[in-house]
Coordinates of C-alpha atoms in Angstrom, one line a residue:
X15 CA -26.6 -17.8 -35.9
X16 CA -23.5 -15.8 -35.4
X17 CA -23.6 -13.0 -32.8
X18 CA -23.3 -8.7 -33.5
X19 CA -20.2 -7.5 -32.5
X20 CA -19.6 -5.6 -28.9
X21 CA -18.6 -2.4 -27.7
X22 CA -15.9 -3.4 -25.9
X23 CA -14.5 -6.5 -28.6
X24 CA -11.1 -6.1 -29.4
X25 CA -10.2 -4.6 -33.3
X26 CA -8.0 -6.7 -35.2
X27 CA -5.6 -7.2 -36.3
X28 CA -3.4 -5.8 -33.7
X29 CA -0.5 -3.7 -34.5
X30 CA 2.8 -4.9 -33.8
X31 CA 5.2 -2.0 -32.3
X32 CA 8.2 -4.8 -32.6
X33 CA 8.8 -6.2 -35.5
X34 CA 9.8 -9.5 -33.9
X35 CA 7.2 -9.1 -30.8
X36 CA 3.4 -10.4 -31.4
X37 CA 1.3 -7.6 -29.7
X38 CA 2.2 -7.6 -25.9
X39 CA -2.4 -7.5 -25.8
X40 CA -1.9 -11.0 -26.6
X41 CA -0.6 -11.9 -23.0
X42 CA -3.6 -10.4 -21.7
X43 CA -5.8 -12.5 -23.5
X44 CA -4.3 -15.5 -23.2
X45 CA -4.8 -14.7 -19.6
X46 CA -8.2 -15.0 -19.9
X47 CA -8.1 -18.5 -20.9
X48 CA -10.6 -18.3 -23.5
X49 CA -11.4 -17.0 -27.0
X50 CA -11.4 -13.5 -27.1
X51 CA -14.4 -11.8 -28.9
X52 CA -12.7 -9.0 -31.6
X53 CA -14.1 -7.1 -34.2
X54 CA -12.8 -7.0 -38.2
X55 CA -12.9 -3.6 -40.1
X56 CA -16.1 -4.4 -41.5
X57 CA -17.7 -5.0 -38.4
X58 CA -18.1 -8.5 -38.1
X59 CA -17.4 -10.5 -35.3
X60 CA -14.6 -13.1 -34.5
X61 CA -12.9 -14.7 -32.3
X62 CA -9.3 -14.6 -31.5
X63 CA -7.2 -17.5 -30.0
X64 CA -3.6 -17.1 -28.3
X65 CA -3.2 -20.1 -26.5
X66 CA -1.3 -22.9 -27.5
X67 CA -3.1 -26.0 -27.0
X68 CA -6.4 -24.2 -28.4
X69 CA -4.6 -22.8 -31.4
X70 CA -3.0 -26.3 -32.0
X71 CA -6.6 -28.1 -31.4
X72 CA -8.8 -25.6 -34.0
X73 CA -6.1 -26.0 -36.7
X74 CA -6.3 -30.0 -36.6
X75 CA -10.0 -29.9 -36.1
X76 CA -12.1 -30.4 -39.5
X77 CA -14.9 -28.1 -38.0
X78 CA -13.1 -25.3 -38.9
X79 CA -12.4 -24.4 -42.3
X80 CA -10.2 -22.5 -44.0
X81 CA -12.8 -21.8 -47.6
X82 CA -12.1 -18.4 -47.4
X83 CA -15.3 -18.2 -50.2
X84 CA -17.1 -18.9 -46.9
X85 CA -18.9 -15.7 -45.9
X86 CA -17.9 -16.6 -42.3
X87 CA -14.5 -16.6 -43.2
X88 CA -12.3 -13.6 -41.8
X89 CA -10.6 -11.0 -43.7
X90 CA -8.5 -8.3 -42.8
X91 CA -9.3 -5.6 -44.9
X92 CA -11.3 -4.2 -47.4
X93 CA -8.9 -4.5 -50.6
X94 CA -8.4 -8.9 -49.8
X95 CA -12.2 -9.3 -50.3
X96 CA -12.0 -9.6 -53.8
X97 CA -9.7 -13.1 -53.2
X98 CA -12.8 -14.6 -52.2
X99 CA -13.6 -15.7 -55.8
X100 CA -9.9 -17.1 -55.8
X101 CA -9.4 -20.4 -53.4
X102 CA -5.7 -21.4 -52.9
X103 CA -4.4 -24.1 -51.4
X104 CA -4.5 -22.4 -47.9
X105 CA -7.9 -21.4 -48.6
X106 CA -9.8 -24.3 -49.3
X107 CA -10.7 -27.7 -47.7
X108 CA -10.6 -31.3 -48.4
X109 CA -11.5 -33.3 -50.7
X110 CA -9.8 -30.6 -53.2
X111 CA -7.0 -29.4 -50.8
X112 CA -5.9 -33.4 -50.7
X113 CA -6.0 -33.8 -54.3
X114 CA -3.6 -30.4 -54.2
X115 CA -1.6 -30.9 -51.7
X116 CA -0.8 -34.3 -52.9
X117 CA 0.3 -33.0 -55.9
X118 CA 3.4 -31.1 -54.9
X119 CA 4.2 -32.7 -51.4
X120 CA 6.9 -34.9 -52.8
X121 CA 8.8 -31.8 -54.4
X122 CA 9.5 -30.3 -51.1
X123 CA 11.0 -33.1 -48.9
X124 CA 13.9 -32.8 -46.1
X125 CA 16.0 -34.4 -49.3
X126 CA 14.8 -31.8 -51.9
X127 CA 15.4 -28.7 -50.0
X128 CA 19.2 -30.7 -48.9
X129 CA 19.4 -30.9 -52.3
X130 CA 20.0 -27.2 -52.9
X131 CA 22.4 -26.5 -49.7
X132 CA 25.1 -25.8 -51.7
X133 CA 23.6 -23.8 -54.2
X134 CA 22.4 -22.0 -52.0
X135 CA 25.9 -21.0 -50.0
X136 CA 26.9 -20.0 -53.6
X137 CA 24.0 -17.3 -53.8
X138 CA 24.6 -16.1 -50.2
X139 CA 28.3 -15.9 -50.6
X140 CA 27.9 -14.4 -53.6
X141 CA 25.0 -12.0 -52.3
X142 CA 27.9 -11.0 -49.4
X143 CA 30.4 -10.8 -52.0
X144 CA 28.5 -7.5 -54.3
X145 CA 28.1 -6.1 -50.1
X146 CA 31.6 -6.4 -49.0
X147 CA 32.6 -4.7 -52.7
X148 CA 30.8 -2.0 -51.5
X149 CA 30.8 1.0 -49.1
X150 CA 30.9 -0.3 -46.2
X151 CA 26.9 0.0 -45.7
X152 CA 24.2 -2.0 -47.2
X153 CA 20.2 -2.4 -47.5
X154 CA 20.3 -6.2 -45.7
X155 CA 16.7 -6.1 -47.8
X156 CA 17.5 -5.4 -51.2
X157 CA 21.1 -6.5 -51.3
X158 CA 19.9 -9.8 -49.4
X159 CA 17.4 -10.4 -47.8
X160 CA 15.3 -10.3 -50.9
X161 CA 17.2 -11.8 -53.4
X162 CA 18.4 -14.9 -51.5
X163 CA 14.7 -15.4 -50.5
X164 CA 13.2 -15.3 -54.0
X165 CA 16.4 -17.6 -55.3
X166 CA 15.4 -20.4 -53.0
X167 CA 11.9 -20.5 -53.7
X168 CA 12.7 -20.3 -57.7
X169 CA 14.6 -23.3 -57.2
X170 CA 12.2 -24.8 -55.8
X171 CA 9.6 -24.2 -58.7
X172 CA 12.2 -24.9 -61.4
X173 CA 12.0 -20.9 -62.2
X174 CA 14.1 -18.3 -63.9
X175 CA 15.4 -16.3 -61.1
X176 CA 15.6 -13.2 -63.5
X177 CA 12.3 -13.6 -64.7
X178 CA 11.2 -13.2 -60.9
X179 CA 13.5 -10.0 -60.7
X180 CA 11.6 -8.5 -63.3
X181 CA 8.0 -9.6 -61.6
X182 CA 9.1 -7.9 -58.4
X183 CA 11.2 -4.7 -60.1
X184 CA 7.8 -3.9 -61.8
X185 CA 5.5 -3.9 -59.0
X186 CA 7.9 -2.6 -56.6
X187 CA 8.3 0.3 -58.6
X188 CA 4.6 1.1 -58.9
X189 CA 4.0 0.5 -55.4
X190 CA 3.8 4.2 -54.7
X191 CA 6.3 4.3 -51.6
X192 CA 5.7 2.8 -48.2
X193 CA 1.8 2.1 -47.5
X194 CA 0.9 4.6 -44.4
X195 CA -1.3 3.0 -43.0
X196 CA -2.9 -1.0 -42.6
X197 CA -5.7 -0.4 -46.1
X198 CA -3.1 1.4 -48.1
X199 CA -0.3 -1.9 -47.0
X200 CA -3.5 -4.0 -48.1
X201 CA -4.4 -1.9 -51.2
X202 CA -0.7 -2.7 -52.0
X203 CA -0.5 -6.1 -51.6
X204 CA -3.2 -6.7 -53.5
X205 CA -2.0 -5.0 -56.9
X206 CA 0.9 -7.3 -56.4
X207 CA -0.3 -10.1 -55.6
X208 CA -3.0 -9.8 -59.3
X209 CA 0.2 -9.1 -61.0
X210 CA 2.1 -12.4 -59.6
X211 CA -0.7 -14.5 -60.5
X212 CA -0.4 -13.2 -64.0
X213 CA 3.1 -14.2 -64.0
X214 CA 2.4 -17.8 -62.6
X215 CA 0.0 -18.3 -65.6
X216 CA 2.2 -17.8 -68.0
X217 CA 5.3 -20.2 -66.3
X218 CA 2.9 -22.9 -65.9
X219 CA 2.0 -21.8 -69.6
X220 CA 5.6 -22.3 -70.7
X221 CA 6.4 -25.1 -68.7
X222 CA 4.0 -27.5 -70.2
X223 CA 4.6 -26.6 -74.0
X224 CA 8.6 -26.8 -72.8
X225 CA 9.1 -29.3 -70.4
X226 CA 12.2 -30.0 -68.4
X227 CA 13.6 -31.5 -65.5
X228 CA 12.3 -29.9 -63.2
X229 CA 9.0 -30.1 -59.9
X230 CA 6.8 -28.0 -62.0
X231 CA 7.5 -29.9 -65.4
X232 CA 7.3 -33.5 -63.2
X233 CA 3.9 -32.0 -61.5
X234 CA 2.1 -30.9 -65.1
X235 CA 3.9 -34.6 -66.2
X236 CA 2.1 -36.6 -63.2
X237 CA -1.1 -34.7 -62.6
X238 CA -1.6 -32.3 -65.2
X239 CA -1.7 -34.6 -68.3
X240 CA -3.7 -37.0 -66.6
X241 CA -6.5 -34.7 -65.3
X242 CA -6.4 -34.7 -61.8
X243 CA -5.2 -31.0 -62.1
X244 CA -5.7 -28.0 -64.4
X245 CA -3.1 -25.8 -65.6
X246 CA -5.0 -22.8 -63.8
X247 CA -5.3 -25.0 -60.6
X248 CA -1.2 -25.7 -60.8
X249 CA -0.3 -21.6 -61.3
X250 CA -2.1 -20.9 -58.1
X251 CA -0.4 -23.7 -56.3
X252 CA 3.0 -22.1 -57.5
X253 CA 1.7 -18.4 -56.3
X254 CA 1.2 -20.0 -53.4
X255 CA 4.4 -21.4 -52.6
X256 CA 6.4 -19.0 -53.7
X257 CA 4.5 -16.2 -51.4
X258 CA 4.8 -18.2 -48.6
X259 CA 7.8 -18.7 -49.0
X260 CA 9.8 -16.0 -50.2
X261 CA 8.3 -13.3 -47.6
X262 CA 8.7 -15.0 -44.5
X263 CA 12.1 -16.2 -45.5
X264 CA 12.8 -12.5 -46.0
X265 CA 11.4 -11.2 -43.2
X266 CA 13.1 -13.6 -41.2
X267 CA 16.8 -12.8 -43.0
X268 CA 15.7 -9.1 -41.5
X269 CA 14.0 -9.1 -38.5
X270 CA 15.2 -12.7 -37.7
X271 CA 18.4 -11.2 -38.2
X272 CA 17.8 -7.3 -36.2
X273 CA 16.5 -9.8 -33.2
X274 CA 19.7 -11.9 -33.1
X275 CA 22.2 -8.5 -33.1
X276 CA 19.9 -7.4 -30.1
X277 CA 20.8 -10.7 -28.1
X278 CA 24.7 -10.6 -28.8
X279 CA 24.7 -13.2 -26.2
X280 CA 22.5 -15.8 -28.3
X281 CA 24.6 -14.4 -31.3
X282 CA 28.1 -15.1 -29.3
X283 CA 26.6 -18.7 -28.9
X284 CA 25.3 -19.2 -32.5
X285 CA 28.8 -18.3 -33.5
X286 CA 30.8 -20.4 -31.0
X287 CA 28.9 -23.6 -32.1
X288 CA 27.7 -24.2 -35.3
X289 CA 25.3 -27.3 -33.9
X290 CA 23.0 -24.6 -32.1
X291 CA 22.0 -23.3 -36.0
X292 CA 19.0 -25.8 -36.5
X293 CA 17.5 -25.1 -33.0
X294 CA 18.4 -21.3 -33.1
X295 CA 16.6 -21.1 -36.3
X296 CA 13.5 -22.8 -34.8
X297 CA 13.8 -20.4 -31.6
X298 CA 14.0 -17.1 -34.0
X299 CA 11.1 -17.8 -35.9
X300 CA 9.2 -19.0 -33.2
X301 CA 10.1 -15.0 -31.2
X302 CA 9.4 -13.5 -34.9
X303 CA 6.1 -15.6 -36.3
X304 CA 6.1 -13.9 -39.4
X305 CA 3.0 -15.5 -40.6
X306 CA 1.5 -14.6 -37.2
X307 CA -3.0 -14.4 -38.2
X308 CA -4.2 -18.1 -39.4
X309 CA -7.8 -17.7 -40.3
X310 CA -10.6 -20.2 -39.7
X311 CA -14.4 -20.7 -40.0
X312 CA -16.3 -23.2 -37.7
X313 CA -18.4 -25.1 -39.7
X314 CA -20.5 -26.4 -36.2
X315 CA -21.0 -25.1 -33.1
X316 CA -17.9 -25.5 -31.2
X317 CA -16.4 -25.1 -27.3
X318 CA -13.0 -24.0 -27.4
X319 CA -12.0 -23.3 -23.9
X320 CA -14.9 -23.2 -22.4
X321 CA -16.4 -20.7 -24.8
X322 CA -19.2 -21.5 -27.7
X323 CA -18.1 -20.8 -31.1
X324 CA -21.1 -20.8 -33.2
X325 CA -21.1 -22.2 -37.0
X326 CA -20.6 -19.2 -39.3
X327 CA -18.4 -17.7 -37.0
X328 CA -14.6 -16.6 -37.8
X329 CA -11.5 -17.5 -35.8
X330 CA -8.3 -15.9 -35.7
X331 CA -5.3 -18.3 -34.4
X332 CA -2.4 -16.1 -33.8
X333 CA 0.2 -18.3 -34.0
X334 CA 2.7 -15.2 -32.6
X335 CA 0.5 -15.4 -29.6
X336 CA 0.4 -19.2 -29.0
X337 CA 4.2 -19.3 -29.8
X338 CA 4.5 -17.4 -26.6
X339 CA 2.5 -19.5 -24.5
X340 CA 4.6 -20.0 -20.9
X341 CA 2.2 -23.1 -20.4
X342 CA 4.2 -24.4 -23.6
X343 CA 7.4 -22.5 -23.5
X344 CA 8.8 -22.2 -20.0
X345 CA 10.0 -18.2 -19.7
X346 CA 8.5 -17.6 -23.3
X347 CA 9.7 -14.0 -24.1
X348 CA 13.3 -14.9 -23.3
X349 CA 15.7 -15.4 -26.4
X350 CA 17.2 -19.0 -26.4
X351 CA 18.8 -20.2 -29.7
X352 CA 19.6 -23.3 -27.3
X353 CA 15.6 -23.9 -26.7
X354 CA 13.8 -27.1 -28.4
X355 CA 10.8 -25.5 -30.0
X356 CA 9.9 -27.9 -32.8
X357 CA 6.7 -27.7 -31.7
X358 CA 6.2 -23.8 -32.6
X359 CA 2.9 -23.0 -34.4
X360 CA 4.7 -20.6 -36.9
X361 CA 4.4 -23.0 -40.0
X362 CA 0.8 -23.6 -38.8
X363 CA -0.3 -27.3 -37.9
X364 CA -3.0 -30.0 -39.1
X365 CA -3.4 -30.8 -43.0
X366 CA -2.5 -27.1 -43.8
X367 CA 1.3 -27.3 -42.0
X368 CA 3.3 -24.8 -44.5
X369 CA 4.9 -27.1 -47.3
X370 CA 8.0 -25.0 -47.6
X371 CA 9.4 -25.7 -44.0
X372 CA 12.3 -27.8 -44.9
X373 CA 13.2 -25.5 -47.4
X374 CA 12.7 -22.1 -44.9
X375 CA 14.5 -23.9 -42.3
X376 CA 17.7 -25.3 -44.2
X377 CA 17.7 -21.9 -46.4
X378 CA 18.2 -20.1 -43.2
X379 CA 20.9 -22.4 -41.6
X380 CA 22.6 -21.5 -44.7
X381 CA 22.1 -17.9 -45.0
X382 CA 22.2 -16.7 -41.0
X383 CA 26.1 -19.1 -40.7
X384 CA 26.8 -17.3 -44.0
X385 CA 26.2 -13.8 -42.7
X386 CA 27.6 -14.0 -39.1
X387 CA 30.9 -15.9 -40.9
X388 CA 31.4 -13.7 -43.1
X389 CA 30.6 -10.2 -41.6
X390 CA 31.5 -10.9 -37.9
X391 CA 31.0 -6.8 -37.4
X392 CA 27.3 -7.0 -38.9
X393 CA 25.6 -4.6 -36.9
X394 CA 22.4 -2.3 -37.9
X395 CA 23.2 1.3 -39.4
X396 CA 20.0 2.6 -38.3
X397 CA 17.7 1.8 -35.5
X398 CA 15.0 -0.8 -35.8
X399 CA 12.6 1.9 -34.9
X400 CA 13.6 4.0 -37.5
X401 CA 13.6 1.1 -40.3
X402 CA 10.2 -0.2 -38.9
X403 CA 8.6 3.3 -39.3
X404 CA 5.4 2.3 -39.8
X405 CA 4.3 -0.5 -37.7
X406 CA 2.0 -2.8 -39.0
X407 CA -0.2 -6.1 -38.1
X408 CA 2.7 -8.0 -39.9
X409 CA 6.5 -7.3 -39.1
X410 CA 7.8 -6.8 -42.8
X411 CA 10.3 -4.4 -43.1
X412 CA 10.8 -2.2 -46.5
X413 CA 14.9 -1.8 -45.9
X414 CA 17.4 -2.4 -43.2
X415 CA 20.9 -0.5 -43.7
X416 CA 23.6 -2.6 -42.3
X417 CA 27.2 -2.0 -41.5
X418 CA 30.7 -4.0 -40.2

């Protein structure tokens, strides 16, 4: 039986006022050594979890699921409930999460995402190249940011890039202007998200009547045609990667780059030695966590920390919290693009570790040399404040004018 909410439980999610800072709340919680009881907009009753070695232990542990068609299962707001009655790959459990995951893991290996390096430094060089033709300012989101992020993850797919451009020109446009508030930001993301999933049909659509050479055409080749996967099955596997992997890549080509001009030092040393760029990109999105809230549902009753988790009950791991643990990371809120941190939480852990890491990782060693190479005056031409005007539970930033 899962337990009524309290008075004093904590409503989530909390709002970051940093875009690349968790909530600070998160140190006080993780304080406390225990789950923290919070409270979701509807009322229901979770628990939160902010330290590391309980976050890493409830992601690898089958007794909590991530079927977000269970009714325990927590969502954030009222305009996601509707995704119930659509299971992705991050929201279902095995057997069929195997049979999915198995389906695309071979398309995004260390060697495929090495693969496109140098196509890659072509796009960011030629991204830089439309900036420096410019004014001397520049929206490091649009002119970017964006673009470079949504160019890798095509790639990856075997996708048109302008076919993407249209996709997000349409439903950027009929967004409405910048959500004021967390439902509105929901509301938002919703329409999109129904109108990439429409798109995603139709690709897989086209793919398998014109096949080419390609991970989509080899995954509807392998799997499709011999019935271990549906066509519907394979266009929400592709809305999946390419969500999570465009956004955080773009978030972290903004705020990962808005946390590195604020710690010129860490920046002097990114600069000065080019070997620092896989651990500082590890360090800056462990600070950031874009994907920061990793729902679960314990499927038994459960002690985590010394505190009973019933069955039915939803569990928030906040990766952005446990990726500042001190009992994991020594001096935690300090900067360091010299710091090991292979071990961060910010592509999630267990059977559902983000498939797209390689490519987020090796896309951003590419893009964050190419930026600081080329525009050795990049600076912000606003503050971060200002360009993160309405803070939110997630640290996405609408635009980011830039100067050098």
């Amino acid at each position: 039986m899962t337990r009524a909410p309290a008075p004093d439980d904590v409503d989530l999610p909390l709002i970051r006022e940093c875009p690349y800072a968790p909530p600070e709340r998160y140190d006080t919680f993780r304080a406390d050594g225990a789950p923290i009881p919070g409270r979701l907009y509807n009322g229901r009753r979770v628990w939160l979890i902010t330290r590391h070695d309980q976050a890493r232990a409830v992601l690898g542990d089958e007794r909590f699921s991530s079927d977000i068609t269970n009714p325990g299962y927590p969502v954030y707001a009222a305009a996601f409930e509707g995704f119930r009655a659509f299971p992705l790959l991050n929201t279902i459990d095995p057997p069929l999460h195997t049979v999915h995951r198995r389906a695309l893991v071979r398309e995004f290996t260390l060697r495929r995402a090495e693969d496109l390096r140098s196509r890659m430094r072509s796009k960011a060089d030629e991204l830089i190249d439309a900036m420096v033709a410019g004014d001397g300012t520049a929206d490091l989101v649009g002119q970017f940011a964006q673009p470079f992020s949504a160019s890798i993850t095509c790639w990856a797919l075997g996708m048109e890039y302008a076919d993407m451009q249209a996709w997000l020109a349409s439903s950027h446009s009929g967004s409405g202007g910048v959500p004021q508030d967390p439902e509105q930001a929901a509301a938002a993301a919703a329409k999109a998200i129904l109108a990439l999933q429409e798109y995603f049909t139709r690709f897989v659509d086209t793919k398998a009547e014109n096949p080419g050479d390609d991970p989509i055409s080899r995954v509807i080749d392998q799997h499709v045609t011999t019935g271990s996967l549906t066509r519907a099955e394979l266009a929400n596997l592709c809305f999946v990667i390419f969500t999570a992997g465009q956004q955080p890549v773009q978030t972290m080509l903004t705020v990962g780059v808005a946390l590195l001009l604020d710690h010129p030092d860490q920046l002097a040393l990114l600069r000065e030695d080019p070997a620092v760029l896989p651990s500082a990109v590890d360090e800056t999105i462990r600070m950031v966590s874009p994907l920061d809230l990793m729902p679960r549902v314990a499927l038994a009753d459960v002690e985590v920390g010394g505190r009973l988790i019933r069955e039915g009950e939803g569990v928030v791991v906040a990766g952005g919290g446990a990726n500042r643990d001190s009992a994991e990371y020594p001096d935690p809120h300090r900067f360091d693009v010299r710091r090991e941190v292979r071990g961060h939480l910010a592509f999630g852990s267990g059977i559902h570790h983000c498939l797209g890491a390689n490519l987020t990782r090796v896309g951003l060693e590419v893009a964050y040399e190419a930026l600081f190479r080329r525009l050795p005056g990049l600076r912000l031409a606003t503050t971060l404040d200002e360009a993160y005007a309405v803070p939110s539970w997630h640290p996405d930033i609408p635009r980011l004018p830039v100067t050098w």
